[in-house]
């Protein structure tokens, strides 16, 4: 699927970063490695060797340096006092460097065991400048900004392709008035490495795979037979999304799941490359005879016609009422997925007969009944 590669790559990077951050900053001088108490797991050491181009010995030394620097930094900052301009690790020397605005304070910092560098601006002034920039509304072409103690500036990063954009230029001009600013370019705009709840995407409850129907504010709707109230839901990447907050089956076949843990809702139904992904703009009900399409995680995108409404379907588990019948095919795993007509949400896939090789019929539970039952609001574009 279209966002799988980006997300999985991002998660790998975040996992490495998380472990790296936990290991701590860097030190004033190379500390001896205690072989009896290694500074990190074999997995972390292996990742550092792979991604940072280090030998195992270099990785161990670096982690030991960082641990020492973590302990030293508070003492060195106190020695700098109001002249403190920030701190960083020199990866080449393994030593902690403290930026200071006063030469006398530099000597006091060196006395603690840290290196010192004279800079123009204090950390207090740089932080105040960044706070003023934080209060500005940034256009999408501005990717980020941060205090860089090594240059004694606030660095504003803009997307290279958009640096000539009028809104970007106006933002940079305002940022420069806030304090000492340096502008750098980045190749792309940032994005989070989670995934939105997209119609047709798979999710899992236990050993069951179903499909997301439509995003609503606070979660998504799907089929009731996919899970009971309280059951945990995992996304396509096996990460936790939320839990079933309401579920009804048989009698009805609808449910809704709350969304959290870095996931968010998106008013989109997947076209799976057959058609462009479809924006959802409302839930006006299509008439019998109208064309209608379905998105699901097994058979993806298929279309047909609305054949009947308010039909009672008699499953082996019991009858389900007020269903809409279509000539669209479906197969196992498509349950809960999106039925859409144009840009209007119609319902969530319940069941049917046949398959997408020989054909068949499929029923869906109308979306407006689900929204009304649980007091939900459809997420629309």
JSON list of C-alpha atoms in Angstrom, two decimals, residues 240-342:
[
{"chain": "A", "resi": 240, "resn": "UNK", "atom": "CA", "xyz": [-2.19, -0.22, 18.26]},
{"chain": "A", "resi": 241, "resn": "UNK", "atom": "CA", "xyz": [-4.95, 2.07, 16.96]},
{"chain": "A", "resi": 242, "resn": "UNK", "atom": "CA", "xyz": [-7.69, 1.93, 19.59]},
{"chain": "A", "resi": 243, "resn": "UNK", "atom": "CA", "xyz": [-10.61, -0.18, 20.78]},
{"chain": "A", "resi": 244, "resn": "UNK", "atom": "CA", "xyz": [-14.16, -0.95, 19.71]},
{"chain": "A", "resi": 245, "resn": "UNK", "atom": "CA", "xyz": [-16.32, 1.66, 21.46]},
{"chain": "A", "resi": 246, "resn": "UNK", "atom": "CA", "xyz": [-19.63, 0.36, 20.13]},
{"chain": "A", "resi": 247, "resn": "UNK", "atom": "CA", "xyz": [-20.62, -2.77, 18.22]},
{"chain": "A", "resi": 248, "resn": "UNK", "atom": "CA", "xyz": [-23.88, -4.44, 17.18]},
{"chain": "A", "resi": 249, "resn": "UNK", "atom": "CA", "xyz": [-24.30, -7.81, 15.43]},
{"chain": "A", "resi": 250, "resn": "UNK", "atom": "CA", "xyz": [-26.60, -9.53, 14.49]},
{"chain": "A", "resi": 251, "resn": "UNK", "atom": "CA", "xyz": [-29.72, -7.40, 14.20]},
{"chain": "A", "resi": 252, "resn": "UNK", "atom": "CA", "xyz": [-27.40, -4.70, 12.91]},
{"chain": "A", "resi": 253, "resn": "UNK", "atom": "CA", "xyz": [-23.90, -4.94, 11.52]},
{"chain": "A", "resi": 254, "resn": "UNK", "atom": "CA", "xyz": [-22.07, -1.80, 12.55]},
{"chain": "A", "resi": 255, "resn": "UNK", "atom": "CA", "xyz": [-19.38, -0.64, 14.96]},
{"chain": "A", "resi": 256, "resn": "UNK", "atom": "CA", "xyz": [-17.01, 2.20, 15.64]},
{"chain": "A", "resi": 257, "resn": "UNK", "atom": "CA", "xyz": [-13.40, 2.27, 16.86]},
{"chain": "A", "resi": 258, "resn": "UNK", "atom": "CA", "xyz": [-11.65, 5.15, 18.61]},
{"chain": "A", "resi": 259, "resn": "UNK", "atom": "CA", "xyz": [-8.32, 6.35, 17.23]},
{"chain": "A", "resi": 260, "resn": "UNK", "atom": "CA", "xyz": [-5.20, 7.31, 19.18]},
{"chain": "A", "resi": 261, "resn": "UNK", "atom": "CA", "xyz": [-1.54, 6.40, 19.67]},
{"chain": "A", "resi": 262, "resn": "UNK", "atom": "CA", "xyz": [-0.28, 8.54, 16.79]},
{"chain": "A", "resi": 263, "resn": "UNK", "atom": "CA", "xyz": [-3.06, 7.60, 14.36]},
{"chain": "A", "resi": 264, "resn": "UNK", "atom": "CA", "xyz": [-5.47, 10.22, 13.06]},
{"chain": "A", "resi": 265, "resn": "UNK", "atom": "CA", "xyz": [-8.56, 10.31, 10.87]},
{"chain": "A", "resi": 266, "resn": "UNK", "atom": "CA", "xyz": [-8.49, 11.09, 7.16]},
{"chain": "A", "resi": 267, "resn": "UNK", "atom": "CA", "xyz": [-11.54, 11.76, 4.90]},
{"chain": "A", "resi": 268, "resn": "UNK", "atom": "CA", "xyz": [-10.24, 9.45, 2.20]},
{"chain": "A", "resi": 269, "resn": "UNK", "atom": "CA", "xyz": [-11.15, 6.09, 0.68]},
{"chain": "A", "resi": 270, "resn": "UNK", "atom": "CA", "xyz": [-8.36, 4.13, -0.99]},
{"chain": "A", "resi": 271, "resn": "UNK", "atom": "CA", "xyz": [-8.56, 3.63, -4.74]},
{"chain": "A", "resi": 272, "resn": "UNK", "atom": "CA", "xyz": [-5.73, 1.06, -4.59]},
{"chain": "A", "resi": 273, "resn": "UNK", "atom": "CA", "xyz": [-4.19, 2.38, -7.81]},
{"chain": "A", "resi": 274, "resn": "UNK", "atom": "CA", "xyz": [-7.27, 1.46, -9.82]},
{"chain": "A", "resi": 275, "resn": "UNK", "atom": "CA", "xyz": [-8.65, 4.99, -9.39]},
{"chain": "A", "resi": 276, "resn": "UNK", "atom": "CA", "xyz": [-7.25, 7.97, -7.47]},
{"chain": "A", "resi": 277, "resn": "UNK", "atom": "CA", "xyz": [-7.92, 7.87, -3.74]},
{"chain": "A", "resi": 278, "resn": "UNK", "atom": "CA", "xyz": [-11.38, 9.31, -3.17]},
{"chain": "A", "resi": 279, "resn": "UNK", "atom": "CA", "xyz": [-12.17, 12.27, -0.92]},
{"chain": "A", "resi": 280, "resn": "UNK", "atom": "CA", "xyz": [-15.29, 11.92, 1.23]},
{"chain": "A", "resi": 281, "resn": "UNK", "atom": "CA", "xyz": [-17.46, 15.05, 1.16]},
{"chain": "A", "resi": 282, "resn": "UNK", "atom": "CA", "xyz": [-20.72, 13.86, 2.67]},
{"chain": "A", "resi": 283, "resn": "UNK", "atom": "CA", "xyz": [-23.18, 10.98, 3.09]},
{"chain": "A", "resi": 284, "resn": "UNK", "atom": "CA", "xyz": [-26.08, 11.73, 0.77]},
{"chain": "A", "resi": 285, "resn": "UNK", "atom": "CA", "xyz": [-27.82, 8.43, 0.02]},
{"chain": "A", "resi": 286, "resn": "UNK", "atom": "CA", "xyz": [-27.60, 7.09, -3.52]},
{"chain": "A", "resi": 287, "resn": "UNK", "atom": "CA", "xyz": [-30.84, 5.74, -5.06]},
{"chain": "A", "resi": 288, "resn": "UNK", "atom": "CA", "xyz": [-31.50, 2.20, -6.20]},
{"chain": "A", "resi": 289, "resn": "UNK", "atom": "CA", "xyz": [-29.93, 1.73, -9.63]},
{"chain": "A", "resi": 290, "resn": "UNK", "atom": "CA", "xyz": [-27.11, 4.16, -8.93]},
{"chain": "A", "resi": 291, "resn": "UNK", "atom": "CA", "xyz": [-23.52, 3.11, -9.51]},
{"chain": "A", "resi": 292, "resn": "UNK", "atom": "CA", "xyz": [-21.55, 2.45, -6.38]},
{"chain": "A", "resi": 293, "resn": "UNK", "atom": "CA", "xyz": [-18.00, 1.31, -5.56]},
{"chain": "A", "resi": 294, "resn": "UNK", "atom": "CA", "xyz": [-16.39, -0.54, -2.70]},
{"chain": "A", "resi": 295, "resn": "UNK", "atom": "CA", "xyz": [-12.88, -0.43, -1.21]},
{"chain": "A", "resi": 296, "resn": "UNK", "atom": "CA", "xyz": [-11.57, -3.31, 0.89]},
{"chain": "A", "resi": 297, "resn": "UNK", "atom": "CA", "xyz": [-8.29, -4.79, 2.02]},
{"chain": "A", "resi": 298, "resn": "UNK", "atom": "CA", "xyz": [-8.67, -8.11, 0.18]},
{"chain": "A", "resi": 299, "resn": "UNK", "atom": "CA", "xyz": [-10.13, -7.37, -3.24]},
{"chain": "A", "resi": 300, "resn": "UNK", "atom": "CA", "xyz": [-9.44, -3.62, -3.14]},
{"chain": "A", "resi": 301, "resn": "UNK", "atom": "CA", "xyz": [-11.56, -1.51, -5.52]},
{"chain": "A", "resi": 302, "resn": "UNK", "atom": "CA", "xyz": [-14.69, -2.84, -7.27]},
{"chain": "A", "resi": 303, "resn": "UNK", "atom": "CA", "xyz": [-17.88, -1.24, -8.55]},
{"chain": "A", "resi": 304, "resn": "UNK", "atom": "CA", "xyz": [-21.46, -2.17, -9.37]},
{"chain": "A", "resi": 305, "resn": "UNK", "atom": "CA", "xyz": [-25.03, -0.94, -8.82]},
{"chain": "A", "resi": 306, "resn": "UNK", "atom": "CA", "xyz": [-27.40, -0.47, -5.90]},
{"chain": "A", "resi": 307, "resn": "UNK", "atom": "CA", "xyz": [-29.95, -3.30, -6.25]},
{"chain": "A", "resi": 308, "resn": "UNK", "atom": "CA", "xyz": [-32.24, -2.90, -3.22]},
{"chain": "A", "resi": 309, "resn": "UNK", "atom": "CA", "xyz": [-32.63, -1.08, 0.09]},
{"chain": "A", "resi": 310, "resn": "UNK", "atom": "CA", "xyz": [-33.98, -1.97, 3.52]},
{"chain": "A", "resi": 311, "resn": "UNK", "atom": "CA", "xyz": [-33.27, -5.64, 2.92]},
{"chain": "A", "resi": 312, "resn": "UNK", "atom": "CA", "xyz": [-33.08, -8.16, 5.77]},
{"chain": "A", "resi": 313, "resn": "UNK", "atom": "CA", "xyz": [-30.13, -10.51, 5.37]},
{"chain": "A", "resi": 314, "resn": "UNK", "atom": "CA", "xyz": [-30.28, -13.84, 7.16]},
{"chain": "A", "resi": 315, "resn": "UNK", "atom": "CA", "xyz": [-26.76, -14.86, 8.17]},
{"chain": "A", "resi": 316, "resn": "UNK", "atom": "CA", "xyz": [-26.04, -18.05, 10.09]},
{"chain": "A", "resi": 317, "resn": "UNK", "atom": "CA", "xyz": [-25.45, -15.91, 13.19]},
{"chain": "A", "resi": 318, "resn": "UNK", "atom": "CA", "xyz": [-28.87, -14.24, 12.83]},
{"chain": "A", "resi": 319, "resn": "UNK", "atom": "CA", "xyz": [-30.76, -11.76, 10.71]},
{"chain": "A", "resi": 320, "resn": "UNK", "atom": "CA", "xyz": [-29.51, -8.25, 9.99]},
{"chain": "A", "resi": 321, "resn": "UNK", "atom": "CA", "xyz": [-32.05, -5.59, 9.02]},
{"chain": "A", "resi": 322, "resn": "UNK", "atom": "CA", "xyz": [-32.14, -2.42, 6.90]},
{"chain": "A", "resi": 323, "resn": "UNK", "atom": "CA", "xyz": [-29.30, -3.48, 4.62]},
{"chain": "A", "resi": 324, "resn": "UNK", "atom": "CA", "xyz": [-28.61, -2.25, 1.09]},
{"chain": "A", "resi": 325, "resn": "UNK", "atom": "CA", "xyz": [-27.89, -4.86, -1.59]},
{"chain": "A", "resi": 326, "resn": "UNK", "atom": "CA", "xyz": [-25.45, -4.26, -4.43]},
{"chain": "A", "resi": 327, "resn": "UNK", "atom": "CA", "xyz": [-24.03, -6.10, -7.43]},
{"chain": "A", "resi": 328, "resn": "UNK", "atom": "CA", "xyz": [-20.50, -5.40, -6.19]},
{"chain": "A", "resi": 329, "resn": "UNK", "atom": "CA", "xyz": [-18.34, -8.42, -5.42]},
{"chain": "A", "resi": 330, "resn": "UNK", "atom": "CA", "xyz": [-16.41, -8.93, -2.14]},
{"chain": "A", "resi": 331, "resn": "UNK", "atom": "CA", "xyz": [-14.41, -11.57, -0.29]},
{"chain": "A", "resi": 332, "resn": "UNK", "atom": "CA", "xyz": [-13.20, -12.40, 3.21]},
{"chain": "A", "resi": 333, "resn": "UNK", "atom": "CA", "xyz": [-11.33, -9.49, 4.82]},
{"chain": "A", "resi": 334, "resn": "UNK", "atom": "CA", "xyz": [-13.33, -6.86, 2.92]},
{"chain": "A", "resi": 335, "resn": "UNK", "atom": "CA", "xyz": [-15.84, -6.69, 5.81]},
{"chain": "A", "resi": 336, "resn": "UNK", "atom": "CA", "xyz": [-16.26, -3.21, 7.25]},
{"chain": "A", "resi": 337, "resn": "UNK", "atom": "CA", "xyz": [-14.82, -1.55, 4.16]},
{"chain": "A", "resi": 338, "resn": "UNK", "atom": "CA", "xyz": [-16.15, 1.51, 2.37]},
{"chain": "A", "resi": 339, "resn": "UNK", "atom": "CA", "xyz": [-19.09, 1.75, -0.02]},
{"chain": "A", "resi": 340, "resn": "UNK", "atom": "CA", "xyz": [-18.97, 5.12, -1.76]},
{"chain": "A", "resi": 341, "resn": "UNK", "atom": "CA", "xyz": [-20.92, 6.77, -4.58]},
{"chain": "A", "resi": 342, "resn": "UNK", "atom": "CA", "xyz": [-18.98, 9.62, -6.13]}
]
